[in-house]
Coordinates of C-alpha atoms in Angstrom, one line a residue:
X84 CA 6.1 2.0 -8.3
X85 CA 3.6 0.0 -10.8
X86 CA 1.4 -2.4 -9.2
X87 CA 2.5 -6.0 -8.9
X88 CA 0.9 -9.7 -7.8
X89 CA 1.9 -10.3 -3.9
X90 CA 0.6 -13.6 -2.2
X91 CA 1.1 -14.0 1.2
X92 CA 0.4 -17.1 3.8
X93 CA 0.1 -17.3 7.0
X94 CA -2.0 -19.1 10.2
X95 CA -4.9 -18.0 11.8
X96 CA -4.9 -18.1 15.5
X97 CA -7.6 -20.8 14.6
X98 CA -5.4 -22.6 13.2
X99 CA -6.5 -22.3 9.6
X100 CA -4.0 -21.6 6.7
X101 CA -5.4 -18.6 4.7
X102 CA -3.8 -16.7 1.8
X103 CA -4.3 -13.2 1.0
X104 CA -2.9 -12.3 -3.2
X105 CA -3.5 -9.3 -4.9
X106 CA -2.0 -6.6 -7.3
X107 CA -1.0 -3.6 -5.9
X108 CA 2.4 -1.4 -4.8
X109 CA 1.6 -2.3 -1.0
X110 CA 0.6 -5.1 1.0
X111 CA 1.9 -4.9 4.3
X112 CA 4.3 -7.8 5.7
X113 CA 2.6 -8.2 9.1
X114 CA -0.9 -9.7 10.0
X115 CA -3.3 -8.8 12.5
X116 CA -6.1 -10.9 13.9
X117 CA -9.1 -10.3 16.2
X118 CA -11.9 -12.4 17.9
X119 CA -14.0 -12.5 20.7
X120 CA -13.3 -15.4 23.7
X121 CA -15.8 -16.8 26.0
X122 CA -14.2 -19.0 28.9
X123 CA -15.9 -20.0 32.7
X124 CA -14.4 -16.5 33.6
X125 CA -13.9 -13.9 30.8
X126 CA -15.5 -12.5 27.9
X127 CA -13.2 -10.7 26.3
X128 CA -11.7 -9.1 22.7
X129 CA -8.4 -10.6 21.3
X130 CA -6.3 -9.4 19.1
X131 CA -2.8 -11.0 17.4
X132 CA 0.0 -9.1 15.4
X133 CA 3.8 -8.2 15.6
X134 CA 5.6 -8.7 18.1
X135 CA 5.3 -4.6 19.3
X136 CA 2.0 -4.8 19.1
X137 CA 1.9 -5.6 22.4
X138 CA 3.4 -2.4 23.6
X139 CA 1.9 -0.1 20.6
X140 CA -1.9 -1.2 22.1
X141 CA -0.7 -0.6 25.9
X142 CA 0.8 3.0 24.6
X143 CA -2.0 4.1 22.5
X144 CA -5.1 3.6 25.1
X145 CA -2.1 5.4 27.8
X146 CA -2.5 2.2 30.0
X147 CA -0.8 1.9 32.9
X148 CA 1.5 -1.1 34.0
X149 CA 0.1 -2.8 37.1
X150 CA 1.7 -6.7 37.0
X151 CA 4.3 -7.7 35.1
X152 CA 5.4 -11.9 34.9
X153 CA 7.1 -14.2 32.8
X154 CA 4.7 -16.8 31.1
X155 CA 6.5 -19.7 28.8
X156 CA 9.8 -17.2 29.1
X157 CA 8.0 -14.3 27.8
X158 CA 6.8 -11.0 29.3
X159 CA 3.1 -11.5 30.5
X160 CA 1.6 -7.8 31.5
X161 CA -1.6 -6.7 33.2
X162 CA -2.2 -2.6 32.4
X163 CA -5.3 -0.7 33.5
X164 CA -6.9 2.4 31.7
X165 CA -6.3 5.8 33.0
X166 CA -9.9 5.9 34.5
X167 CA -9.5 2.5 35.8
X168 CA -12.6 1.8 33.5
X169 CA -10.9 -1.3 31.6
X170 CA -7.9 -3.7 31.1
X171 CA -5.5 -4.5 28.9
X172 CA -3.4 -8.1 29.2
X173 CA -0.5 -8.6 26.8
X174 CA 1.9 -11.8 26.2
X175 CA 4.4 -10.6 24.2
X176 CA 6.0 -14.0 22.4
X177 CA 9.1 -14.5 19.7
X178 CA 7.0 -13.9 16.4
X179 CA 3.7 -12.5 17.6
X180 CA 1.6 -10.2 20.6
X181 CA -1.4 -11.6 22.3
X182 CA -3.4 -8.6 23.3
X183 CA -6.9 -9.0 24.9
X184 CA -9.1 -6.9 27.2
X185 CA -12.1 -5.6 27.8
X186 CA -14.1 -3.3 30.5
X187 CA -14.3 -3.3 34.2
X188 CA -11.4 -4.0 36.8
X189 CA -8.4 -6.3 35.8
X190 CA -8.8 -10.0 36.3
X191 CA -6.9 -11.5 39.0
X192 CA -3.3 -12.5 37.5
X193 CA -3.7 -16.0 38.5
X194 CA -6.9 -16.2 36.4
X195 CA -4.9 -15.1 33.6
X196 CA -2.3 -17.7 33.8
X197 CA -4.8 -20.8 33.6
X198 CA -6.5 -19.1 30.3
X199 CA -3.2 -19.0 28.8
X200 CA -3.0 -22.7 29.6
X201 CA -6.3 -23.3 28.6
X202 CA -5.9 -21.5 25.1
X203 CA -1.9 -23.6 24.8
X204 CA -0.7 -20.9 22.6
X205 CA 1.8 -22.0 20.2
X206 CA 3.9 -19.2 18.6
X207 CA 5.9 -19.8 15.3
X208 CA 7.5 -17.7 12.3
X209 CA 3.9 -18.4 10.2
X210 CA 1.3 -17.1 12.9
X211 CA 0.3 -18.0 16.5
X212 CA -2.2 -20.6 17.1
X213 CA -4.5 -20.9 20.1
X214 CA -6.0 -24.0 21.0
X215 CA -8.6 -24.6 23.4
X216 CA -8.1 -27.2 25.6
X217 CA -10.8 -30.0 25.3
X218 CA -13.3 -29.6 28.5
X219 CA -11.6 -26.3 29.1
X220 CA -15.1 -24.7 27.7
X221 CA -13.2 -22.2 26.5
X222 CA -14.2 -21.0 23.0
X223 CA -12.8 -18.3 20.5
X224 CA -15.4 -17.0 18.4
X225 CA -15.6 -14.2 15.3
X226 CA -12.7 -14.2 13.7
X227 CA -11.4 -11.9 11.1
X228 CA -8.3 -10.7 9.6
X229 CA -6.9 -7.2 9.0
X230 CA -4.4 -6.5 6.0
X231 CA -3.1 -2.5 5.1
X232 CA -2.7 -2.0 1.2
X233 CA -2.0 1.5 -0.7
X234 CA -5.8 1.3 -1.6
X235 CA -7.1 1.2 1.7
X236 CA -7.6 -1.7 4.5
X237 CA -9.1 -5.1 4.1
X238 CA -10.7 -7.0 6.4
X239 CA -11.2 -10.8 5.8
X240 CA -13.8 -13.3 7.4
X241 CA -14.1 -17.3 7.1
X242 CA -17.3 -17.1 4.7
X243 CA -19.3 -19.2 6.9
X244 CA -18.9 -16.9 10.3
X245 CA -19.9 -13.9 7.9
X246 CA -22.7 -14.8 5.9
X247 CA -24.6 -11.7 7.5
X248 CA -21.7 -9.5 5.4
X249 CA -23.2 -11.0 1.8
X250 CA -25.9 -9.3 -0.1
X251 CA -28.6 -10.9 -1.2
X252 CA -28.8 -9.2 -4.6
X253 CA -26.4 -10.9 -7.4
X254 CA -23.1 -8.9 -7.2
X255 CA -20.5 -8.3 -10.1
X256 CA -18.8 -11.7 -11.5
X257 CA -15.0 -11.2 -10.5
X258 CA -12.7 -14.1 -11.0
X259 CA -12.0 -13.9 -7.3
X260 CA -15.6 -15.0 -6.6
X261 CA -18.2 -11.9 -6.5
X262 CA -17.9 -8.3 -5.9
X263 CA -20.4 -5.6 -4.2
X264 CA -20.4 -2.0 -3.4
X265 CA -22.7 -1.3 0.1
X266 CA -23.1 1.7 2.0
X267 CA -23.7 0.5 5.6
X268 CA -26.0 2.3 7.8
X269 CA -24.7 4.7 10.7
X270 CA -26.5 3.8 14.6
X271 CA -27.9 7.6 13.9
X272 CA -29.9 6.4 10.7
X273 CA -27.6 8.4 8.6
X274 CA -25.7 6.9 5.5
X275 CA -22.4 5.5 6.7
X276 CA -19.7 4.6 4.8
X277 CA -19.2 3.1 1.6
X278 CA -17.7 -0.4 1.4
X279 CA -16.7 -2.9 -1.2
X280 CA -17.7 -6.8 0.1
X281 CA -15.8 -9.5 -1.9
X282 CA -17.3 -13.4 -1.4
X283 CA -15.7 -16.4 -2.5
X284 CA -16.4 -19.8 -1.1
X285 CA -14.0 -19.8 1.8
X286 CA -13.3 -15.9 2.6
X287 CA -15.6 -12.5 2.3
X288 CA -13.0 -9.3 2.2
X289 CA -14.5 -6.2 3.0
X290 CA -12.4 -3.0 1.6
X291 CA -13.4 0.2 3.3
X292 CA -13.9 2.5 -0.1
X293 CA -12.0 5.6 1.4
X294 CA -11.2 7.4 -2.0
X295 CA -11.9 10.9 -1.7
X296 CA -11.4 10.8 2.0
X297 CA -7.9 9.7 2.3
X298 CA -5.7 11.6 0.0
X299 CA -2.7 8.9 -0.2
X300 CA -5.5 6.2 -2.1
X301 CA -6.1 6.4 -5.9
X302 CA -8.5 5.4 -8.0
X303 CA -6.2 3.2 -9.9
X304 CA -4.9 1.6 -7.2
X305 CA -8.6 1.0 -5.8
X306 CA -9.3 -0.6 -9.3
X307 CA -6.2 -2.5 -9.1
X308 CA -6.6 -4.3 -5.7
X309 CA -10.3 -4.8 -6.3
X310 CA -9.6 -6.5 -9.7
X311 CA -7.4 -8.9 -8.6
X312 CA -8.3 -9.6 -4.7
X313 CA -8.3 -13.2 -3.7
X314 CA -8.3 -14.4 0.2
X315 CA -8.5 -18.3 1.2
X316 CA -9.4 -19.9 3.7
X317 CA -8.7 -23.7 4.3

């Protein structure tokens, strides 16, 4: 199958619209989105996708069901880790999965329900959006975006929460705004991987270059998506 131009839209949890184009044989359908919260109680990851990602996440980590409620008609689940080390809360909605977590025991269920009504989720076809309720001081912070091509996957960042992403040496002119190749350091000192950093006005995309590591990616369809790569923000 030859390449070809596929735009997608769809709405942050943030509520921002952003549009993801590019050429290429595969750009998957479904979005995923992650960020960190801060609330008076938790401090936590979340994450937003299909509507199994909910179970997929509770399947993978091998995390056991401990509560299981309805919240806003919809299945509301508390799972612990097998070493009872962390947590795992999922809301399972119509279009999308609210998955968040993090280490330690399992919040109290009831603590649960009133961030849910802080964060007012509001689930439709185009994305779910979370809004925190005025005086709730509830925040959601560090948002990015995750899309799956044939060349490899793309993560995408509002460009002024990732202004730390950007190098400060002039990158190559791409009509899409301007392109780098950076190879991030490991914790060990060691050279990490290689990464190609896009930055536009609105969005940096950061494509993990995995040619040569993953057999399925090709060179040509590396050049294509990084030739014609354009993510918005507004």
């Amino acid at each position: 199958m030859a390449p070809s131009v596929k735009t997608q839209i769809a709405v942050a949890p943030d509520g921002r619209r952003v549009t993801v184009s590019c050429r290429a044989e595969r750009l998957q359908e479904e979005w995923f989105w992650h960020a960190r919260l801060t609330s008076k109680t938790f401090a936590i990851s979340v994450a937003v996708g299909r509507p199994q990602y909910a179970a997929d996440s509770v399947a993978a980590g091998g995390y056991q069901l401990r509560e299981r409620v309805s919240y806003g008609a919809h299945p509301l689940t508390v799972s612990v880790s097998p070493e009872g080390e962390g947590y795992l809360v999922t809301w399972e909605s119509t279009h999308h999965s609210l998955v968040f977590g993090g280490p330690g025991q399992a919040p109290r269920l009831q603590d649960i329900i009133t961030l849910l009504d802080e964060l007012r989720p509001q689930d439709g076809v185009d994305g779910l959006r979370l809004r925190p309720a005025p005086g709730s001081e509830t925040v959601m912070w560090g948002l990015f975006g995750v899309k799956f091509t044939d060349a490899g996957m793309v993560s995408f960042y509002p460009r002024q929460e990732a202004t730390g992403l950007v190098p400060d040496q002039p990158g190559l002119s791409v009509p899409a705004g301007d392109l780098w190749r950076k190879t991030m350091g490991s914790p060990d000192g060691s050279a990490g991987q290689s990464k190609y950093i896009l930055a536009n006005d609105s969005s940096v995309a950061v494509l993990d270059d995995d040619f040569g590591r993953a057999a399925t990616i090709t060179q040509a369809a590396q050049e294509a998506l990084l030739s014609s790569l354009s993510v918005k923000w507004s």
